[in-house]
Amino acid sequence: MIISVASGKGGTGKTTIAVNLALTLAETEPVCLMDCDVEEPNAHLFLKPVLEGRAKVTVPVPVVNEEKCTGCGRCGEICAFNAILPLGKHVLTFPELCHGCGGCTLLCPTGAIREEPLEIGVVEWGRAGAISHIHGKLKIGSPLAPPVVKAVKNHKQNMPEDIISIIDAPPGTSCPVVASVSGSDFCLLVTEPTPFGLHDLTLAVDMVSELQVPFGVVINRAGLGNGTLVDYCKAENIHILAEIPFDRRYAACYAKGGRLIEEFPEVKKAFQDLWHEICATAERV
Amino acid sequence: MKIAITAQDKNLDADFDPRFGRCKYFVIVDLDTEEHRVEQNEGTTALGGAGIKSAQFLAGCEVSAVITGHVGPNASRALEAAGIKVFVMDSGTVRGAITAYKEGTLTQVSGATTDSHTGLNMS
């Protein structure tokens, strides 16, 4: 089973929910936590895993042999990102814009284009107690997060099949988030009862609906703001799976890199209940 | 010879557009015949590499120089490879840009004058 943890708004508590759910489940089940927020992975700050391996993530970018080029221009026509610019028989490439689709190489009639790997990030894996941990790190300056996200998810092939995977997604609703959430069996949308939390939740709901991933909402910092978030969920028939109260002690624990379920028994109970709600909701859809 | 001016509208009295890759229009002027034509910039809708796309378009129009506000690193590389000179100004009309070019009062630049994606944040 794959459960992704996403949100529209940043800073709502995705990592808190993902890490504490993983810790709760790890007491009885095999669990893997995949941190797909490759621009700023932070689950390791709480899990403190011992890393066992790392692999480079690359995309294939074009290299042009101008001696073979006939200046037909097809490479430039196919590229949606303008990463290759044919000016007659002089062809410029912009590797940092390339998404590695291979279209230019495929279309070149004279075989003047070959591909070279461009490193855009790394995947690292290891263990934190009973939890398997995988995370990706996008290379600074590289704008292309989805291949690193996919590499993190692909690494799960090395895990036992019955493992429960929890994916900590990036914030927002853009390509890296879609790459993280796609293929999940269930998605937790973490939000907070503020106007920003509600606004960005509606975007996230649209995204997971489009992806046809069953989902439910976790309200973090419950007790803040007003009731419009709950009203929205009721009106849209969205299941609220759990509410984590707004509590200064929780914030202090988080700020120290602590684990909520180990310090607060009521939070542990909330995560056990959350897991039952996920299973019950996933069965209904 | 032909020059291009980045423009916010389709006539000579329109304000010039300080964006290069994401400008609305290119006014292309033939300095020998004094004729001009207006082209919509397809770079405005590019998923990425708008400046590269715009440079490619201008190369196809066989312009020798472009007058704009800023060029980013990718646009600059593409324009240089295409042999298109870059002149910059701060504000004014398309007509004013042409006059200033003829009088030789514009600044020619080589290399980027700004970071990537500047034009995306100026709309």
Coordinates of C-alpha atoms in Angstrom, one line a residue:
Chain A
M1 CA 0.0 0.0 0.0
I2 CA 1.3 3.5 -0.9
I3 CA 0.0 6.5 1.1
S4 CA 1.1 9.9 -0.1
V5 CA 1.0 12.9 2.2
A6 CA 0.4 16.2 0.3
S7 CA -0.9 19.7 0.8
G8 CA -1.6 22.7 -1.2
K9 CA -0.1 25.2 1.2
G10 CA 3.5 24.7 2.5
G11 CA 4.2 24.4 6.2
T12 CA 0.9 22.8 7.1
G13 CA 2.6 19.7 8.6
K14 CA 3.1 17.2 5.9
T15 CA 6.4 15.9 7.3
T16 CA 5.0 15.8 10.8
I17 CA 2.1 13.7 9.7
A18 CA 4.2 11.5 7.4
V19 CA 7.0 10.8 10.0
N20 CA 4.6 10.2 12.9
L21 CA 2.4 7.9 10.9
A22 CA 5.4 6.0 9.8
L23 CA 6.7 5.7 13.4
T24 CA 3.2 4.6 14.6
L25 CA 2.9 1.9 11.9
A26 CA 6.4 0.7 12.2
E27 CA 5.5 -0.9 15.6
T28 CA 3.5 -3.5 13.8
E29 CA 4.1 -3.3 10.1
P30 CA 7.1 -3.1 7.7
V31 CA 7.2 0.6 6.7
C32 CA 9.1 2.7 4.2
L33 CA 9.2 6.5 4.3
M34 CA 10.0 8.1 1.0
D35 CA 10.8 11.9 1.2
C36 CA 9.9 13.1 -2.3
D37 CA 10.3 16.8 -1.3
V38 CA 13.6 16.8 -3.2
E39 CA 14.1 20.5 -3.2
E40 CA 14.2 20.5 0.6
P41 CA 14.0 17.0 2.1
N42 CA 13.6 17.2 5.9
A43 CA 12.1 13.9 7.1
H44 CA 15.6 12.7 8.0
L45 CA 15.8 15.4 10.6
F46 CA 13.2 13.5 12.6
L47 CA 14.0 9.9 11.6
K48 CA 17.8 10.4 11.8
P49 CA 18.4 7.4 9.5
V50 CA 21.7 5.6 9.0
L51 CA 22.3 6.0 5.3
E52 CA 23.5 2.8 3.5
G53 CA 23.7 3.9 -0.2
R54 CA 23.3 6.6 -2.7
A55 CA 22.9 6.8 -6.5
K56 CA 23.1 9.6 -9.0
V57 CA 20.0 10.7 -10.8
T58 CA 20.6 11.8 -14.4
V59 CA 18.6 12.9 -17.5
P60 CA 19.8 12.3 -21.0
V61 CA 20.6 15.6 -22.7
P62 CA 21.5 16.0 -26.4
V63 CA 25.0 16.5 -27.7
V64 CA 25.2 17.6 -31.4
N65 CA 27.8 16.6 -34.0
E66 CA 27.6 19.6 -36.3
E67 CA 29.6 17.8 -39.0
K68 CA 26.7 15.4 -39.5
C69 CA 24.0 18.1 -39.2
T70 CA 22.0 19.0 -42.3
G71 CA 20.3 22.0 -40.7
C72 CA 16.8 20.5 -41.1
G73 CA 15.7 22.0 -37.8
R74 CA 13.5 19.1 -36.7
C75 CA 15.3 18.9 -33.3
G76 CA 14.2 22.4 -32.5
E77 CA 10.6 21.9 -33.7
I78 CA 10.0 18.9 -31.4
C79 CA 11.4 20.5 -28.2
A80 CA 8.6 21.9 -26.1
F81 CA 11.1 23.5 -23.7
N82 CA 13.4 25.2 -26.3
A83 CA 16.3 23.3 -25.0
I84 CA 17.8 22.9 -28.5
L85 CA 18.2 25.7 -31.0
P86 CA 19.1 25.0 -34.6
L87 CA 20.4 28.0 -36.4
G88 CA 21.2 26.5 -39.8
K89 CA 23.9 23.9 -39.2
H90 CA 24.9 25.6 -35.9
V91 CA 23.0 23.9 -33.1
L92 CA 22.9 25.3 -29.6
T93 CA 21.8 23.2 -26.6
F94 CA 20.6 24.4 -23.2
P95 CA 21.0 21.3 -21.0
E96 CA 19.4 22.8 -17.9
L97 CA 16.1 23.3 -19.9
C98 CA 16.1 19.7 -21.2
H99 CA 13.5 17.3 -19.8
G100 CA 15.3 14.3 -21.3
C101 CA 12.5 13.1 -23.5
G102 CA 14.9 12.0 -26.3
G103 CA 12.6 13.5 -29.1
C104 CA 15.4 15.4 -30.8
T105 CA 17.7 12.4 -30.9
L106 CA 14.9 10.2 -32.3
L107 CA 14.0 12.7 -35.0
C108 CA 17.4 13.6 -36.3
P109 CA 17.6 12.0 -39.8
T110 CA 21.4 11.8 -39.9
G111 CA 22.1 10.6 -36.3
A112 CA 24.0 13.8 -35.5
I113 CA 22.6 13.9 -32.0
R114 CA 23.7 11.6 -29.2
E115 CA 22.7 11.7 -25.5
E116 CA 24.9 12.2 -22.5
P117 CA 23.8 11.9 -18.9
L118 CA 23.5 15.2 -17.0
E119 CA 23.5 14.8 -13.2
I120 CA 20.5 16.6 -11.6
G121 CA 20.4 15.0 -8.1
V122 CA 20.9 12.0 -5.9
V123 CA 18.8 9.3 -4.2
E124 CA 20.0 8.2 -0.8
W125 CA 18.6 5.3 1.3
G126 CA 19.1 3.7 4.7
R127 CA 17.3 2.7 7.9
A128 CA 15.9 4.5 10.9
G129 CA 15.2 1.7 13.4
A130 CA 12.5 -0.5 11.8
I131 CA 11.7 2.1 9.1
S132 CA 13.3 2.0 5.7
H133 CA 14.0 5.5 4.5
I134 CA 14.6 6.9 1.0
H135 CA 15.0 10.5 0.0
G136 CA 16.0 12.5 -3.0
K137 CA 18.1 15.6 -3.3
L138 CA 17.8 17.9 -6.3
K139 CA 21.1 19.4 -7.3
I140 CA 21.3 23.1 -6.5
G141 CA 20.6 25.1 -9.7
S142 CA 18.7 22.3 -11.4
P143 CA 15.1 23.2 -12.1
L144 CA 13.9 19.6 -12.9
A145 CA 12.5 17.9 -9.8
P146 CA 10.2 15.2 -11.2
P147 CA 13.0 12.8 -12.4
V148 CA 14.5 12.8 -8.9
V149 CA 11.0 12.2 -7.4
K150 CA 10.5 9.3 -9.8
A151 CA 14.0 7.9 -8.9
V152 CA 13.0 7.9 -5.2
K153 CA 9.8 6.0 -5.9
N154 CA 11.6 3.6 -8.3
H155 CA 14.1 2.7 -5.5
K156 CA 11.2 1.0 -3.7
Q157 CA 11.5 -1.9 -6.1
N158 CA 14.3 -3.1 -3.7
M159 CA 11.8 -3.4 -0.9
P160 CA 9.5 -6.3 0.1
E161 CA 6.2 -6.2 -1.7
D162 CA 4.0 -6.0 1.4
I163 CA 5.7 -2.9 2.8
I164 CA 3.6 0.1 3.6
S165 CA 5.1 3.1 1.8
I166 CA 4.5 6.6 3.0
I167 CA 5.4 9.4 0.6
D168 CA 6.2 12.8 1.9
A169 CA 5.3 15.0 -1.1
P170 CA 6.5 18.6 -1.8
P171 CA 4.0 21.5 -1.2
G172 CA 1.9 23.0 -4.0
T173 CA 0.2 21.2 -6.9
S174 CA 2.8 21.4 -9.6
C175 CA 4.7 18.7 -11.5
P176 CA 6.9 17.5 -8.6
V177 CA 3.8 17.0 -6.5
V178 CA 1.9 15.2 -9.3
A179 CA 5.0 12.9 -9.7
S180 CA 5.0 12.2 -6.0
V181 CA 1.2 11.5 -5.6
S182 CA 0.6 9.6 -8.9
G183 CA 0.1 5.9 -8.3
S184 CA -0.7 6.2 -4.6
D185 CA -3.5 4.1 -3.2
F186 CA -4.5 6.9 -0.9
C187 CA -3.6 10.5 -0.3
L188 CA -3.6 12.5 2.9
L189 CA -4.2 16.2 2.3
V190 CA -2.7 18.0 5.3
T191 CA -4.1 21.5 5.8
E192 CA -4.7 24.1 8.6
P193 CA -7.9 26.0 9.4
T194 CA -6.7 29.3 7.9
P195 CA -7.9 31.1 4.8
F196 CA -4.6 30.2 3.1
G197 CA -4.9 26.6 4.2
L198 CA -8.4 26.4 2.8
H199 CA -7.6 28.1 -0.5
D200 CA -4.7 25.9 -1.2
L201 CA -6.6 22.8 -0.1
T202 CA -9.1 23.4 -2.8
L203 CA -6.3 23.3 -5.4
A204 CA -4.9 20.1 -3.9
V205 CA -8.4 18.5 -4.0
D206 CA -8.7 19.3 -7.7
M207 CA -5.3 17.8 -8.3
V208 CA -5.9 14.5 -6.5
S209 CA -9.3 14.2 -8.0
E210 CA -7.8 14.6 -11.5
L211 CA -5.2 11.9 -10.6
Q212 CA -8.1 9.7 -9.4
V213 CA -6.4 9.0 -6.1
P214 CA -8.7 8.5 -3.1
F215 CA -8.1 11.0 -0.4
G216 CA -9.0 12.4 3.0
V217 CA -8.1 15.5 4.9
V218 CA -6.0 15.9 8.1
I219 CA -6.5 19.2 9.8
N220 CA -3.3 20.2 11.6
R221 CA -3.2 23.1 14.1
A222 CA -6.9 22.5 14.7
G223 CA -8.5 25.2 16.9
L224 CA -7.0 28.1 14.9
G225 CA -9.1 30.3 12.7
N226 CA -12.7 29.7 12.0
G227 CA -15.0 26.9 10.8
T228 CA -14.9 27.6 7.0
L229 CA -12.5 24.7 6.4
V230 CA -14.8 22.2 8.1
D231 CA -17.8 23.7 6.2
Y232 CA -16.0 23.3 2.9
C233 CA -15.2 19.6 3.6
K234 CA -18.8 19.0 4.6
A235 CA -20.2 20.7 1.5
E236 CA -17.8 18.8 -0.8
N237 CA -18.4 15.5 1.1
I238 CA -14.6 15.2 1.9
H239 CA -13.8 13.0 4.8
I240 CA -11.8 14.6 7.7
L241 CA -9.6 11.8 8.9
A242 CA -7.9 13.4 11.9
E243 CA -7.4 16.7 13.7
I244 CA -4.2 17.5 15.4
P245 CA -4.8 20.4 17.9
F246 CA -2.8 23.6 17.8
D247 CA -0.5 23.2 20.9
R248 CA 2.6 25.1 21.7
R249 CA 4.2 22.0 23.2
Y250 CA 3.9 20.2 19.8
A251 CA 5.6 23.1 18.1
A252 CA 8.4 23.1 20.6
C253 CA 8.9 19.3 20.1
Y254 CA 8.9 19.7 16.3
A255 CA 11.4 22.6 16.5
K256 CA 13.8 20.3 18.4
G257 CA 13.5 17.6 15.8
G258 CA 11.5 15.5 18.3
R259 CA 8.9 12.8 17.6
L260 CA 5.4 13.8 18.7
I261 CA 4.1 10.2 19.2
E262 CA 6.9 9.4 21.5
E263 CA 6.4 12.5 23.7
F264 CA 2.6 12.8 23.7
P265 CA 0.4 9.7 24.2
E266 CA -2.7 11.5 23.0
V267 CA -0.9 12.2 19.6
K268 CA 0.0 8.5 19.3
K269 CA -3.6 7.6 19.9
A270 CA -4.6 10.2 17.2
F271 CA -2.2 8.5 14.7
Q272 CA -3.4 5.0 15.5
D273 CA -7.0 6.3 14.9
L274 CA -5.8 8.0 11.7
W275 CA -4.5 4.7 10.3
H276 CA -7.9 3.0 11.0
E277 CA -9.7 5.9 9.3
I278 CA -7.4 5.5 6.3
C279 CA -8.0 1.8 6.0
A280 CA -11.8 2.3 6.5
T281 CA -12.0 5.1 3.9
A282 CA -9.7 3.3 1.4
E283 CA -12.0 0.3 1.6
R284 CA -15.1 2.3 0.9
V285 CA -13.8 3.8 -2.4
Chain B
M1 CA 19.1 45.9 -42.9
K2 CA 16.4 45.0 -40.5
I3 CA 16.0 45.7 -36.8
A4 CA 13.4 44.5 -34.3
I5 CA 11.9 46.4 -31.3
T6 CA 10.1 44.6 -28.5
A7 CA 6.7 46.3 -28.2
Q8 CA 3.6 46.2 -26.0
D9 CA 1.2 47.0 -28.9
K10 CA 1.1 46.7 -32.7
N11 CA 2.0 50.2 -33.9
L12 CA 4.9 52.6 -33.9
D13 CA 3.5 54.8 -31.2
A14 CA 3.1 51.9 -28.8
D15 CA 5.3 51.7 -25.7
F16 CA 8.3 49.5 -26.2
D17 CA 8.3 46.3 -24.1
P18 CA 11.3 46.0 -21.7
R19 CA 10.9 42.1 -21.8
F20 CA 12.7 40.2 -24.5
G21 CA 11.5 36.6 -24.4
R22 CA 8.1 37.4 -23.0
C23 CA 7.4 40.6 -24.9
K24 CA 4.0 40.9 -26.6
Y25 CA 5.1 41.9 -30.1
F26 CA 8.1 42.4 -32.3
V27 CA 8.0 45.4 -34.6
I28 CA 10.4 44.7 -37.4
V29 CA 11.7 47.7 -39.3
D30 CA 13.5 47.6 -42.6
L31 CA 15.9 50.6 -42.3
D32 CA 16.5 50.7 -46.1
T33 CA 12.9 50.9 -47.1
E34 CA 11.5 52.5 -43.9
E35 CA 8.7 49.8 -44.0
H36 CA 7.7 47.9 -40.9
R37 CA 5.7 44.9 -39.9
V38 CA 4.4 43.6 -36.6
E39 CA 4.8 40.0 -35.4
Q40 CA 3.2 38.4 -32.4
N41 CA 5.8 36.8 -30.1
E42 CA 5.2 33.1 -29.8
G43 CA 7.7 33.1 -26.9
T44 CA 5.1 34.5 -24.5
T45 CA 3.4 31.1 -24.2
A46 CA 6.6 29.0 -24.1
L47 CA 6.8 26.4 -21.3
G48 CA 10.4 27.4 -20.9
G49 CA 13.2 28.9 -22.9
A50 CA 11.1 31.9 -24.1
G51 CA 14.1 34.0 -24.9
I52 CA 15.6 31.2 -27.0
K53 CA 12.4 30.8 -28.9
S54 CA 12.2 34.6 -29.5
A55 CA 15.9 34.7 -30.6
Q56 CA 15.2 31.8 -33.1
F57 CA 12.2 33.7 -34.4
L58 CA 14.2 36.9 -35.0
A59 CA 17.0 34.9 -36.7
G60 CA 14.3 33.6 -39.1
C61 CA 13.3 37.2 -39.8
E62 CA 16.9 38.0 -40.6
V63 CA 17.2 40.9 -38.3
S64 CA 20.6 42.3 -37.5
A65 CA 19.8 43.9 -34.2
V66 CA 17.1 44.0 -31.5
I67 CA 16.2 46.8 -29.2
T68 CA 14.8 45.7 -25.8
G69 CA 15.1 46.3 -22.1
H70 CA 16.7 43.2 -20.7
V71 CA 18.1 39.9 -22.0
G72 CA 18.7 36.8 -19.8
P73 CA 21.6 34.4 -20.1
N74 CA 19.9 31.9 -22.5
A75 CA 18.5 34.6 -24.8
S76 CA 21.9 36.3 -24.8
R77 CA 23.6 33.1 -25.9
A78 CA 21.1 32.4 -28.6
L79 CA 21.1 36.0 -30.0
E80 CA 24.9 36.0 -30.1
A81 CA 25.0 32.7 -31.9
A82 CA 22.5 34.0 -34.4
G83 CA 24.6 37.1 -34.9
I84 CA 21.9 39.5 -33.7
K85 CA 23.3 42.6 -31.8
V86 CA 21.4 43.7 -28.7
F87 CA 20.7 47.3 -27.8
V88 CA 19.0 48.3 -24.6
M89 CA 16.9 51.3 -23.4
D90 CA 14.8 52.0 -20.3
S91 CA 11.5 53.3 -21.6
G92 CA 9.9 55.0 -24.6
T93 CA 7.9 54.3 -27.7
V94 CA 8.8 52.1 -30.6
R95 CA 9.2 55.2 -32.8
G96 CA 11.5 56.7 -30.2
A97 CA 13.6 53.5 -30.2
I98 CA 14.0 53.6 -34.0
T99 CA 15.1 57.2 -33.9
A100 CA 17.5 56.6 -31.0
Y101 CA 19.0 53.6 -32.9
K102 CA 19.5 55.7 -36.1
E103 CA 21.1 58.5 -34.0
G104 CA 23.4 56.0 -32.4
T105 CA 22.5 56.9 -28.8
L106 CA 21.5 53.4 -27.6
T107 CA 23.8 51.2 -25.6
Q108 CA 24.9 48.0 -27.2
V109 CA 25.4 45.2 -24.7
S110 CA 27.1 41.8 -24.9
G111 CA 26.1 39.0 -22.5
A112 CA 23.1 38.9 -20.3
T113 CA 21.8 42.0 -18.6
T114 CA 19.6 40.2 -16.1
D115 CA 18.8 36.8 -14.6
S116 CA 16.6 34.1 -16.2
H117 CA 12.8 34.5 -15.9
T118 CA 13.0 38.3 -15.4
G119 CA 10.2 38.9 -18.0
L120 CA 7.9 36.3 -16.3
N121 CA 7.8 38.5 -13.2
M122 CA 7.1 41.7 -15.1
S123 CA 3.7 41.0 -16.7

